[in-house]
Tab-separated table of C-alpha atoms in Angstrom:
chain	number	residue	atom	x	y	z
A	1	MET	CA	-0.056	-0.017	-0.038
A	2	ASP	CA	1.448	3.244	-1.051
A	3	PHE	CA	-0.357	6.439	-0.089
A	4	SER	CA	2.459	9.028	-0.924
A	5	TRP	CA	0.488	10.261	-3.868
A	6	VAL	CA	-2.162	11.807	-1.538
A	7	PHE	CA	0.139	14.880	-1.001
A	8	ASN	CA	0.296	15.668	-4.711
A	9	TYR	CA	-3.323	14.930	-5.390
A	10	TRP	CA	-5.185	16.344	-2.377
A	11	PRO	CA	-6.354	19.696	-4.198
A	12	LEU	CA	-7.824	17.433	-7.006
A	13	ILE	CA	-9.505	15.201	-4.212
A	14	ALA	CA	-10.883	18.308	-2.376
A	15	ALA	CA	-12.213	19.716	-5.720
A	16	GLY	CA	-13.842	16.185	-6.414
A	17	ALA	CA	-15.360	16.094	-2.955
A	18	LEU	CA	-16.812	19.373	-3.419
A	19	GLN	CA	-18.417	18.471	-6.828
A	20	THR	CA	-19.949	15.279	-5.155
A	21	ILE	CA	-21.345	17.368	-2.337
A	22	LEU	CA	-22.708	20.077	-4.687
A	23	LEU	CA	-24.386	17.347	-6.838
A	24	LEU	CA	-25.802	15.878	-3.707
A	25	PHE	CA	-26.888	19.181	-2.335
A	26	ILE	CA	-28.503	20.184	-5.730
A	27	SER	CA	-30.409	16.998	-6.321
A	28	VAL	CA	-31.610	16.461	-2.723
A	29	THR	CA	-32.947	20.252	-2.215
A	30	LEU	CA	-34.584	20.756	-5.709
A	31	GLY	CA	-35.718	17.019	-5.884
A	32	PHE	CA	-37.327	17.459	-2.539
A	33	VAL	CA	-39.424	20.546	-3.648
A	34	LEU	CA	-40.379	18.536	-6.729
A	35	ALA	CA	-41.359	15.517	-4.629
A	36	ILE	CA	-43.720	17.650	-2.419
A	37	GLY	CA	-45.530	18.628	-5.454
A	38	LEU	CA	-45.448	15.139	-6.813
A	39	ALA	CA	-46.701	13.561	-3.676
A	40	LEU	CA	-49.567	16.292	-3.295
A	41	ALA	CA	-50.500	15.606	-6.707
A	42	GLN	CA	-50.900	11.825	-5.998
A	43	VAL	CA	-52.587	12.248	-2.717
A	44	SER	CA	-55.114	15.104	-3.537
A	45	GLY	CA	-54.821	16.113	-7.153
A	46	PRO	CA	-57.432	15.763	-9.691
A	47	HIS	CA	-57.675	12.443	-11.468
A	48	TRP	CA	-55.528	13.199	-14.482
A	49	LEU	CA	-52.799	14.928	-12.575
A	50	ARG	CA	-52.704	11.985	-10.037
A	51	TRP	CA	-52.235	9.684	-13.017
A	52	CYS	CA	-49.515	11.739	-14.546
A	53	ALA	CA	-47.617	11.940	-11.232
A	54	LYS	CA	-47.972	8.192	-10.661
A	55	ALA	CA	-46.669	7.492	-14.158
A	56	TYR	CA	-43.713	9.723	-13.656
A	57	CYS	CA	-42.787	7.955	-10.341
A	58	THR	CA	-43.217	4.464	-12.104
A	59	CYS	CA	-41.147	5.428	-15.112
A	60	LEU	CA	-38.235	6.930	-13.135
A	61	ARG	CA	-38.270	4.368	-10.376
A	62	GLY	CA	-38.446	1.582	-12.920
A	63	THR	CA	-35.296	2.464	-15.018
A	64	PRO	CA	-31.898	2.536	-14.073
A	65	LEU	CA	-30.203	5.897	-13.138
A	66	LEU	CA	-27.520	5.307	-15.456
A	67	ILE	CA	-29.844	5.016	-18.523
A	68	GLN	CA	-31.654	8.246	-17.416
A	69	LEU	CA	-28.373	9.906	-17.242
A	70	TRP	CA	-27.189	8.714	-20.516
A	71	LEU	CA	-30.569	9.494	-22.091
A	72	LEU	CA	-30.202	13.049	-20.882
A	73	TYR	CA	-26.648	13.555	-21.716
A	74	TYR	CA	-26.148	11.797	-25.037
A	75	GLY	CA	-29.889	11.868	-26.130
A	76	VAL	CA	-31.222	15.284	-25.098
A	77	GLY	CA	-27.740	16.504	-25.175
A	78	SER	CA	-27.432	15.840	-28.827
A	79	LEU	CA	-30.955	17.408	-29.446
A	80	LEU	CA	-30.059	20.727	-27.579
A	81	PRO	CA	-27.810	22.269	-30.261
A	82	MET	CA	-30.616	22.270	-32.733
A	83	ILE	CA	-32.571	24.746	-30.536
A	84	PRO	CA	-32.078	28.063	-32.340
A	85	GLY	CA	-30.281	30.608	-30.359
A	86	LEU	CA	-29.303	28.431	-27.475
A	87	ARG	CA	-25.741	27.992	-28.653
A	88	SER	CA	-25.034	31.771	-28.581
A	89	SER	CA	-26.987	32.395	-25.455
A	90	PHE	CA	-25.471	32.833	-21.941
A	91	LEU	CA	-26.859	29.414	-20.914
A	92	TRP	CA	-24.849	27.421	-23.247
A	93	PRO	CA	-21.608	27.288	-21.122
A	94	ILE	CA	-23.837	25.594	-18.393
A	95	VAL	CA	-25.949	23.498	-20.659
A	96	ARG	CA	-22.982	21.912	-22.492
A	97	GLU	CA	-21.399	20.570	-19.220
A	98	GLY	CA	-21.885	16.988	-18.048
A	99	PHE	CA	-22.376	18.556	-14.587
A	100	PHE	CA	-25.767	20.118	-15.680
A	101	PHE	CA	-27.153	16.737	-17.033
A	102	ALA	CA	-25.942	14.829	-13.903
A	103	ALA	CA	-27.583	17.459	-11.650
A	104	VAL	CA	-30.881	17.441	-13.654
A	105	SER	CA	-31.170	13.605	-13.981
A	106	PHE	CA	-30.147	13.068	-10.259
A	107	THR	CA	-32.875	15.692	-9.270
A	108	LEU	CA	-35.674	14.057	-11.395
A	109	ASN	CA	-34.693	10.528	-10.062
A	110	TYR	CA	-34.552	11.771	-6.420
A	111	ALA	CA	-37.960	13.463	-6.700
A	112	ALA	CA	-39.406	10.259	-7.887
A	113	TYR	CA	-38.204	8.269	-5.023
A	114	GLU	CA	-38.865	10.896	-2.513
A	115	ALA	CA	-42.365	11.457	-3.791
A	116	GLU	CA	-43.281	7.944	-2.961
A	117	VAL	CA	-41.850	8.364	0.624
A	118	LEU	CA	-43.790	11.608	1.053
A	119	ARG	CA	-47.145	10.088	-0.390
A	120	GLY	CA	-46.987	7.478	2.326
A	121	ALA	CA	-46.261	10.054	5.034
A	122	LEU	CA	-49.018	12.428	3.858
A	123	LEU	CA	-51.401	9.507	4.185
A	124	ALA	CA	-50.073	8.605	7.552
A	125	VAL	CA	-50.819	11.851	9.149
A	126	PRO	CA	-53.762	11.219	11.641
A	127	LYS	CA	-57.054	12.315	10.166
A	128	GLY	CA	-57.996	13.968	13.506
A	129	GLU	CA	-55.247	16.570	13.298
A	130	LEU	CA	-56.374	17.644	9.747
A	131	GLU	CA	-59.980	17.751	10.838
A	132	ALA	CA	-58.874	19.789	13.922
A	133	GLY	CA	-57.134	22.247	11.610
A	134	ARG	CA	-60.281	22.523	9.409
A	135	ALA	CA	-62.324	23.104	12.518
A	136	PHE	CA	-60.146	26.053	13.320
A	137	GLY	CA	-61.200	27.457	10.029
A	138	MET	CA	-57.785	26.996	8.166
A	139	THR	CA	-57.968	27.263	4.479
A	140	ARG	CA	-56.407	24.366	2.455
A	141	TRP	CA	-53.190	26.165	2.084
A	142	THR	CA	-52.790	27.135	5.689
A	143	LEU	CA	-53.556	23.656	6.603
A	144	LEU	CA	-50.960	22.187	4.269
A	145	ARG	CA	-48.311	24.605	5.350
A	146	ARG	CA	-48.883	24.508	9.175
A	147	ILE	CA	-50.103	20.901	9.769
A	148	TRP	CA	-50.183	18.409	6.835
A	149	LEU	CA	-46.769	19.054	5.447
A	150	PRO	CA	-44.697	19.474	8.559
A	151	ARG	CA	-46.298	16.512	10.151
A	152	ALA	CA	-45.657	14.465	7.028
A	153	ILE	CA	-41.989	15.311	6.902
A	154	ARG	CA	-41.631	14.377	10.528
A	155	ILE	CA	-43.105	11.013	9.915
A	156	ALA	CA	-40.849	10.604	6.809
A	157	LEU	CA	-37.746	11.789	8.319
A	158	PRO	CA	-35.819	8.467	9.079
A	159	THR	CA	-36.787	7.395	5.485
A	160	ILE	CA	-35.509	10.658	4.124
A	161	THR	CA	-32.089	10.180	5.693
A	162	GLY	CA	-31.957	6.723	3.940
A	163	GLU	CA	-32.900	8.178	0.699
A	164	VAL	CA	-30.268	10.994	1.005
A	165	VAL	CA	-27.574	8.362	1.677
A	166	LEU	CA	-28.811	6.386	-1.327
A	167	GLN	CA	-28.723	9.422	-3.456
A	168	LEU	CA	-25.062	10.142	-2.210
A	169	LYS	CA	-24.224	6.594	-3.402
A	170	ALA	CA	-25.617	7.289	-6.691
A	171	THR	CA	-23.530	10.248	-7.357
A	172	PRO	CA	-20.401	8.513	-8.617
A	173	LEU	CA	-22.507	7.720	-11.911
A	174	ALA	CA	-21.731	11.340	-12.879
A	175	PHE	CA	-18.250	10.249	-13.732
A	176	THR	CA	-19.602	8.493	-16.817
A	177	VAL	CA	-20.676	11.974	-18.109
A	178	THR	CA	-17.265	13.636	-17.600
A	179	VAL	CA	-17.998	15.292	-14.210
A	180	MET	CA	-14.832	15.416	-12.145
A	181	ASP	CA	-16.467	14.126	-8.920
A	182	LEU	CA	-14.704	12.252	-6.244
A	183	TYR	CA	-15.029	8.946	-8.040
A	184	ALA	CA	-13.627	10.445	-11.322
A	185	VAL	CA	-10.724	11.846	-9.356
A	186	ALA	CA	-9.990	8.333	-8.104
A	187	TYR	CA	-10.162	7.068	-11.555
A	188	LYS	CA	-7.761	9.682	-12.771
A	189	ILE	CA	-5.317	9.136	-10.032
A	190	ARG	CA	-5.393	5.340	-10.772
A	191	GLN	CA	-4.500	6.076	-14.480
A	192	ASP	CA	-1.861	8.544	-13.374
A	193	THR	CA	-0.089	6.467	-10.711
A	194	LEU	CA	-1.097	2.861	-11.927
A	195	LEU	CA	-2.193	2.060	-8.349
A	196	VAL	CA	-5.236	-0.091	-8.400
A	197	TYR	CA	-6.726	-0.164	-4.936
A	198	GLU	CA	-5.318	2.787	-2.902
A	199	PRO	CA	-7.158	5.653	-4.652
A	200	LEU	CA	-10.496	3.714	-4.358
A	201	ALA	CA	-9.785	3.069	-0.676
A	202	VAL	CA	-9.252	6.909	0.033
A	203	VAL	CA	-12.300	7.743	-1.840
A	204	THR	CA	-14.230	5.146	-0.024
A	205	VAL	CA	-13.183	6.479	3.217
A	206	PHE	CA	-14.493	9.909	1.989
A	207	TYR	CA	-17.873	8.409	1.007
A	208	ILE	CA	-18.257	6.704	4.433
A	209	CYS	CA	-17.412	9.916	6.253
A	210	LEU	CA	-20.072	11.810	4.016
A	211	THR	CA	-22.556	9.033	4.983
A	212	LEU	CA	-21.756	9.485	8.696
A	213	MET	CA	-22.075	13.128	8.473
A	214	ILE	CA	-25.387	12.853	6.802
A	215	THR	CA	-26.798	10.469	9.166
A	216	ARG	CA	-25.467	12.582	12.140
A	217	ALA	CA	-26.961	15.814	10.752
A	218	PHE	CA	-30.372	14.247	10.132
A	219	ARG	CA	-30.297	12.728	13.741
A	220	ILE	CA	-29.879	16.227	15.131
A	221	VAL	CA	-32.826	17.426	12.948
A	222	GLU	CA	-34.865	14.550	14.257
A	223	MET	CA	-33.918	15.562	17.745
A	224	GLN	CA	-35.336	18.833	17.292
A	225	VAL	CA	-38.837	17.312	17.020
A	226	PRO	CA	-40.542	17.328	20.414
A	227	ILE	CA	-41.991	13.775	20.677
A	228	ARG	CA	-42.317	11.613	23.780
A	229	ARG	CA	-40.151	8.700	23.173
B	1	MET	CA	-25.995	6.391	-44.452
B	2	GLN	CA	-27.590	5.950	-41.044
B	3	THR	CA	-29.770	8.798	-41.520
B	4	SER	CA	-31.599	6.889	-44.294
B	5	LEU	CA	-32.672	4.221	-41.967
B	6	SER	CA	-36.292	4.742	-40.329
B	7	ILE	CA	-37.014	4.214	-36.597
B	8	LEU	CA	-38.305	0.797	-37.216
B	9	GLU	CA	-35.505	-0.207	-39.255
B	10	LEU	CA	-33.104	0.875	-36.643
B	11	LEU	CA	-34.866	-1.127	-34.069
B	12	SER	CA	-35.374	-4.219	-36.107
B	13	PRO	CA	-33.746	-7.291	-34.689
B	14	ASN	CA	-31.915	-8.108	-38.165
B	15	PRO	CA	-28.388	-6.736	-38.582
B	16	PRO	CA	-29.041	-3.311	-40.227
B	17	GLY	CA	-31.136	-2.708	-37.174
B	18	TRP	CA	-29.878	-2.843	-33.557
B	19	GLY	CA	-32.940	-4.423	-32.018
B	20	GLY	CA	-31.230	-8.024	-31.784
B	21	VAL	CA	-28.249	-6.364	-29.923
B	22	LEU	CA	-30.687	-4.730	-27.549
B	23	LEU	CA	-32.656	-7.924	-26.984
B	24	SER	CA	-29.689	-10.033	-26.316
B	25	GLY	CA	-28.340	-7.366	-24.105
B	26	ALA	CA	-31.707	-7.499	-22.209
B	27	VAL	CA	-31.528	-11.269	-21.899
B	28	SER	CA	-28.018	-10.963	-20.355
B	29	THR	CA	-29.122	-8.277	-18.067
B	30	ILE	CA	-31.912	-10.711	-16.760
B	31	MET	CA	-29.571	-13.593	-16.536
B	32	ILE	CA	-27.002	-11.577	-14.572
B	33	SER	CA	-29.780	-10.267	-12.283
B	34	LEU	CA	-31.138	-13.794	-11.740
B	35	GLY	CA	-27.689	-15.173	-11.009
B	36	ALA	CA	-26.812	-12.245	-8.617
B	37	TYR	CA	-30.249	-12.660	-7.044
B	38	LEU	CA	-29.802	-16.268	-6.208
B	39	VAL	CA	-26.170	-15.762	-5.003
B	40	GLY	CA	-27.610	-12.963	-2.788
B	41	ILE	CA	-30.337	-15.075	-1.379
B	42	SER	CA	-27.814	-17.784	-0.480
B	43	ILE	CA	-25.391	-15.400	1.080
B	44	GLY	CA	-28.373	-13.653	2.784
B	45	LEU	CA	-29.771	-16.892	4.384
B	46	ALA	CA	-26.362	-17.984	5.752
B	47	ALA	CA	-25.534	-14.499	6.972
B	48	ALA	CA	-28.897	-13.918	8.629
B	49	ALA	CA	-28.614	-17.214	10.316
B	50	GLY	CA	-24.915	-16.339	11.356
B	51	LYS	CA	-26.187	-12.980	12.719
B	52	LEU	CA	-28.988	-14.420	14.737
B	53	LYS	CA	-27.415	-17.715	15.895
B	54	GLY	CA	-23.695	-17.317	15.363
B	55	SER	CA	-21.166	-16.509	17.984
B	56	ARG	CA	-20.258	-12.947	18.788
B	57	ALA	CA	-17.146	-12.896	16.546
B	58	VAL	CA	-19.262	-14.207	13.658
B	59	ALA	CA	-21.937	-11.679	14.162
B	60	THR	CA	-19.550	-8.793	14.448
B	61	LEU	CA	-17.795	-9.912	11.312
B	62	LEU	CA	-21.142	-10.180	9.374
B	63	ASP	CA	-22.233	-6.862	10.794
B	64	LEU	CA	-18.987	-5.368	9.191
B	65	TYR	CA	-19.803	-6.928	5.942
B	66	THR	CA	-23.462	-5.567	5.751
B	67	THR	CA	-22.524	-2.109	7.066
B	68	ALA	CA	-19.619	-1.779	4.628
B	69	VAL	CA	-21.383	-2.837	1.565
B	70	ARG	CA	-24.318	-0.688	2.465
B	71	ALA	CA	-22.218	2.325	3.106
B	72	ILE	CA	-19.904	2.265	0.007
B	73	PRO	CA	-21.422	3.398	-3.437
B	74	GLU	CA	-22.411	0.410	-5.580
B	75	LEU	CA	-20.194	1.742	-8.487
B	76	ILE	CA	-17.089	1.706	-6.357
B	77	LEU	CA	-17.925	-1.688	-4.794
B	78	ILE	CA	-18.512	-3.261	-8.171
B	79	ILE	CA	-15.379	-1.919	-9.708
B	80	GLY	CA	-13.332	-2.686	-6.583
B	81	LEU	CA	-14.685	-6.230	-6.231
B	82	TYR	CA	-14.379	-6.799	-9.925
B	83	TYR	CA	-10.551	-5.919	-10.090
B	84	ALA	CA	-9.834	-7.246	-6.621
B	85	GLY	CA	-11.651	-10.333	-7.288
B	86	THR	CA	-10.175	-11.396	-10.672
B	87	ASP	CA	-6.794	-10.205	-9.403
B	88	GLY	CA	-7.029	-12.248	-6.138
B	89	ILE	CA	-8.074	-15.373	-7.859
B	90	ASN	CA	-5.082	-15.108	-10.392
B	91	ARG	CA	-2.575	-14.372	-7.586
B	92	LEU	CA	-4.076	-17.380	-5.568
B	93	LEU	CA	-3.847	-19.610	-8.850
B	94	SER	CA	-0.003	-18.430	-9.451
B	95	ALA	CA	0.727	-19.093	-5.792
B	96	LEU	CA	-0.546	-22.594	-6.147
B	97	GLY	CA	1.466	-23.018	-9.375
B	98	PHE	CA	-1.468	-22.769	-11.890
B	99	PRO	CA	-1.277	-20.464	-14.934
B	100	PRO	CA	-3.581	-17.402	-14.625
B	101	ILE	CA	-7.053	-17.748	-16.051
B	102	GLU	CA	-9.150	-15.235	-17.951
B	103	ILE	CA	-12.270	-14.871	-15.641
B	104	ASN	CA	-15.520	-14.967	-17.420
B	105	GLY	CA	-17.196	-11.609	-17.425
B	106	PHE	CA	-20.645	-13.032	-16.807
B	107	LEU	CA	-19.528	-15.047	-13.727
B	108	ALA	CA	-17.691	-11.993	-12.458
B	109	ALA	CA	-20.649	-9.751	-12.729
B	110	VAL	CA	-22.944	-12.325	-11.087
B	111	LEU	CA	-20.599	-12.908	-8.036
B	112	VAL	CA	-19.884	-9.177	-7.633
B	113	LEU	CA	-23.558	-8.175	-7.795
B	114	GLY	CA	-24.396	-11.094	-5.652
B	115	VAL	CA	-22.110	-10.076	-2.808
B	116	VAL	CA	-23.644	-6.631	-2.881
B	117	GLN	CA	-27.222	-8.100	-2.883
B	118	GLY	CA	-26.145	-10.455	-0.150
B	119	ALA	CA	-25.617	-7.695	2.211
B	120	TYR	CA	-29.057	-6.189	1.638
B	121	MET	CA	-30.673	-9.630	1.626
B	122	THR	CA	-29.163	-10.480	4.997
B	123	GLU	CA	-30.900	-7.646	6.556
B	124	VAL	CA	-34.255	-8.227	4.839
B	125	LEU	CA	-34.212	-12.021	5.975
B	126	ARG	CA	-32.987	-11.185	9.377
B	127	GLY	CA	-35.895	-8.801	9.830
B	128	ALA	CA	-38.300	-11.422	8.532
B	129	ILE	CA	-37.043	-14.227	10.769
B	130	LEU	CA	-37.270	-11.864	13.695
B	131	ALA	CA	-40.969	-11.095	12.816
B	132	ILE	CA	-41.883	-14.599	13.322
B	133	PRO	CA	-43.558	-15.170	16.617
B	134	VAL	CA	-40.972	-16.861	19.037
B	135	GLY	CA	-43.710	-19.195	20.342
B	136	GLN	CA	-44.044	-20.966	16.830
B	137	ILE	CA	-40.318	-21.901	16.854
B	138	GLU	CA	-40.361	-22.904	20.469
B	139	ALA	CA	-43.346	-25.133	19.792
B	140	ALA	CA	-41.456	-26.676	16.964
B	141	SER	CA	-38.407	-27.359	19.145
B	142	ALA	CA	-40.862	-28.716	21.905
B	143	PHE	CA	-41.967	-31.151	19.323
B	144	GLY	CA	-38.433	-32.368	18.974
B	145	MET	CA	-37.880	-31.132	15.358
B	146	ARG	CA	-34.235	-31.036	14.354
B	147	PRO	CA	-32.985	-27.451	13.365
B	148	TRP	CA	-33.130	-28.290	9.659
B	149	LEU	CA	-36.598	-29.631	9.900
B	150	ARG	CA	-37.722	-26.873	11.950
B	151	PHE	CA	-36.246	-24.424	9.381
B	152	ARG	CA	-37.993	-26.193	6.547
B	153	ARG	CA	-41.354	-26.620	7.993
B	154	ILE	CA	-41.783	-23.702	10.337
B	155	VAL	CA	-39.326	-20.916	9.842
B	156	LEU	CA	-39.278	-20.837	5.961
B	157	PRO	CA	-43.018	-20.784	5.388
B	158	ALA	CA	-43.474	-18.191	8.082
B	159	LEU	CA	-40.506	-16.190	6.770
B	160	ILE	CA	-41.380	-15.829	3.073
B	161	PRO	CA	-44.550	-13.627	3.342
B	162	ASN	CA	-42.691	-11.290	5.632
B	163	ALA	CA	-39.528	-11.214	3.424
B	164	ILE	CA	-41.293	-10.860	0.017
B	165	PRO	CA	-41.888	-7.124	-0.097
B	166	GLY	CA	-38.214	-6.433	0.792
B	167	MET	CA	-37.023	-9.178	-1.570
B	168	ALA	CA	-39.050	-7.587	-4.350
B	169	ASN	CA	-37.436	-4.202	-3.697
B	170	LEU	CA	-34.059	-6.072	-3.941
B	171	TRP	CA	-34.947	-7.670	-7.213
B	172	MET	CA	-35.918	-4.246	-8.709
B	173	SER	CA	-32.675	-2.794	-7.412
B	174	VAL	CA	-30.621	-5.617	-8.855
B	175	THR	CA	-31.942	-5.321	-12.326
B	176	LYS	CA	-31.156	-1.693	-12.229
B	177	ASP	CA	-27.716	-2.050	-10.606
B	178	SER	CA	-26.890	-4.634	-13.220
B	179	ALA	CA	-26.572	-1.491	-15.556
B	180	LEU	CA	-23.457	-0.584	-13.639
B	181	ILE	CA	-21.780	-3.699	-14.882
B	182	ALA	CA	-21.479	-1.723	-18.193
B	183	VAL	CA	-18.756	0.369	-16.577
B	184	VAL	CA	-16.467	-2.562	-16.257
B	185	GLY	CA	-17.102	-3.584	-19.806
B	186	TYR	CA	-19.445	-6.667	-19.798
B	187	GLN	CA	-22.047	-6.358	-22.435
B	188	GLU	CA	-25.455	-6.198	-21.090
B	189	LEU	CA	-28.436	-3.810	-21.856
B	190	ALA	CA	-26.697	-0.551	-20.911
B	191	LEU	CA	-23.634	-1.109	-22.761
B	192	ALA	CA	-25.424	-2.560	-25.813
B	193	THR	CA	-27.478	0.451	-25.904
B	194	ARG	CA	-24.373	2.655	-25.621
B	195	LEU	CA	-22.793	0.720	-28.537
B	196	ALA	CA	-25.903	0.937	-30.772
B	197	ALA	CA	-26.426	4.628	-29.923
B	198	GLY	CA	-22.837	5.479	-30.620
B	199	ASN	CA	-22.649	3.539	-34.020
B	200	THR	CA	-25.868	5.117	-35.356
B	201	LYS	CA	-25.636	8.548	-33.539
B	202	HIS	CA	-29.355	8.021	-32.707
B	203	TYR	CA	-28.659	8.529	-28.843
B	204	PHE	CA	-32.204	9.614	-27.883
B	205	LEU	CA	-33.958	6.819	-29.677
B	206	PHE	CA	-31.788	3.906	-28.344
B	207	PHE	CA	-31.656	5.101	-24.576
B	208	PHE	CA	-35.294	5.635	-24.768
B	209	ALA	CA	-35.737	2.033	-26.134
B	210	ALA	CA	-33.548	0.689	-23.310
B	211	ALA	CA	-35.462	2.599	-20.683
B	212	ALA	CA	-38.568	1.021	-22.098
B	213	ILE	CA	-37.081	-2.458	-21.788
B	214	TYR	CA	-36.004	-1.875	-18.207
B	215	LEU	CA	-39.494	-0.469	-17.449
B	216	ALA	CA	-41.063	-3.532	-18.958
B	217	ILE	CA	-38.855	-5.830	-16.885
B	218	THR	CA	-39.853	-3.856	-13.738
B	219	VAL	CA	-43.561	-3.854	-14.393
B	220	ALA	CA	-43.529	-7.663	-15.250
B	221	SER	CA	-41.626	-8.292	-12.076
B	222	ASN	CA	-44.158	-6.311	-10.267
B	223	VAL	CA	-46.942	-8.645	-11.309
B	224	VAL	CA	-44.944	-11.778	-10.540
B	225	PHE	CA	-44.016	-10.622	-7.003
B	226	ALA	CA	-47.727	-9.467	-6.408
B	227	SER	CA	-48.947	-12.946	-7.421
B	228	LEU	CA	-46.189	-14.551	-5.312
B	229	GLU	CA	-47.199	-12.494	-2.289
B	230	THR	CA	-50.834	-13.542	-2.555
B	231	HIS	CA	-49.646	-17.269	-2.935
B	232	PHE	CA	-47.669	-17.160	0.298
B	233	ARG	CA	-50.110	-15.139	2.252
B	234	ARG	CA	-52.968	-17.599	1.598
B	235	GLY	CA	-54.623	-18.637	4.595
B	236	GLN	CA	-53.459	-15.413	6.486
B	237	PRO	CA	-56.009	-12.960	7.726
B	238	ARG	CA	-56.412	-9.860	5.597
B	239	ALA	CA	-54.728	-6.774	6.915
B	240	ALA	CA	-57.220	-4.013	7.854
């Protein structure tokens, strides 16, 4: 085992870790917002919207993330230049990067899984609490904002932790579309130094640390909820 | 030249089209998944038994295995195990004085995915065994059943209905995880699609087709698992 390369490569590793964390953060936050919409559409939307949200979740949960990523990057990516004006617009430098496609596909994928979790949680909120809210004369929006959603998120919190960790473990796929994330850095170091296992081991330690940090952070959030245990 | 082919011609199973390549990729995806699933179930059963009944050292070791596999990204695990596994076997062979062998890509894929599945399966099966009322197992022991008979007649039938939802989830995840094998270069559906798309430049069409195939596999498996669950839950009271 030879770890002397770490001194030469640590800026690259740090940059890679940053990309991984950025990808995770973007996909989890935007995906969560999207998931709330999807879950609400499935629980209380009109019939057609319910059907659409259900179909979306089934399609994104039923196909591998790798295929979704490649469909976006190679498929949609090859169609994008045909949009007139996009090439010369200010968006082009963002839209042509692999990072953009990775972020979009991770967000869409995360939203589909998270929507299922939230759907279950929304249905698990005790009916009496919603009725109490209505009895106080809350409008639908207030009820959602003050009671339904906070209660559902509380119920779903342990599952959300798991989903975020799963999402972290999905981020190395971004390396297949030229994103220099943590895993891609390990790949590059392996090619530069001809070491097979050491870079993978270092990167693995990073992922495990990130996992521990995520679970710790969510545990702190969970502790904020005043529940008699 | 490629632009002259229509969509149907591109997807046709005969050589100018790439449908055949995609379909054979789909078949190898299913074969890899099936193999890995079976390996996973065997590892899972053994490891669950070890965690529940084994000595403290065995239980700690198994705990390390399930925790590590579930904490490390699948892609890294697959690549690490793939290289470490083939490399390790060849080193072992050369140490024993045999010439190195070329490891079959299919076998390597199955074993690597199986080891990953095994960790998740261990937890699913352990939970399912723990959910069996202890009295039933004690009653079996009281009747003088040997451990194997007890497992076959009492534990297994009671365990399956508990485990099926989790096992269905794992099947879905192994069919999708098998796409990661594309990264180490074994030709299954994902890699076949990339090949077809790269050759014809019809990226959107082929990745869409592959997504449709995966979706079809998932939907079909859903139906199978739903009927399996009703079969194994026969005679049980309906949940309210």
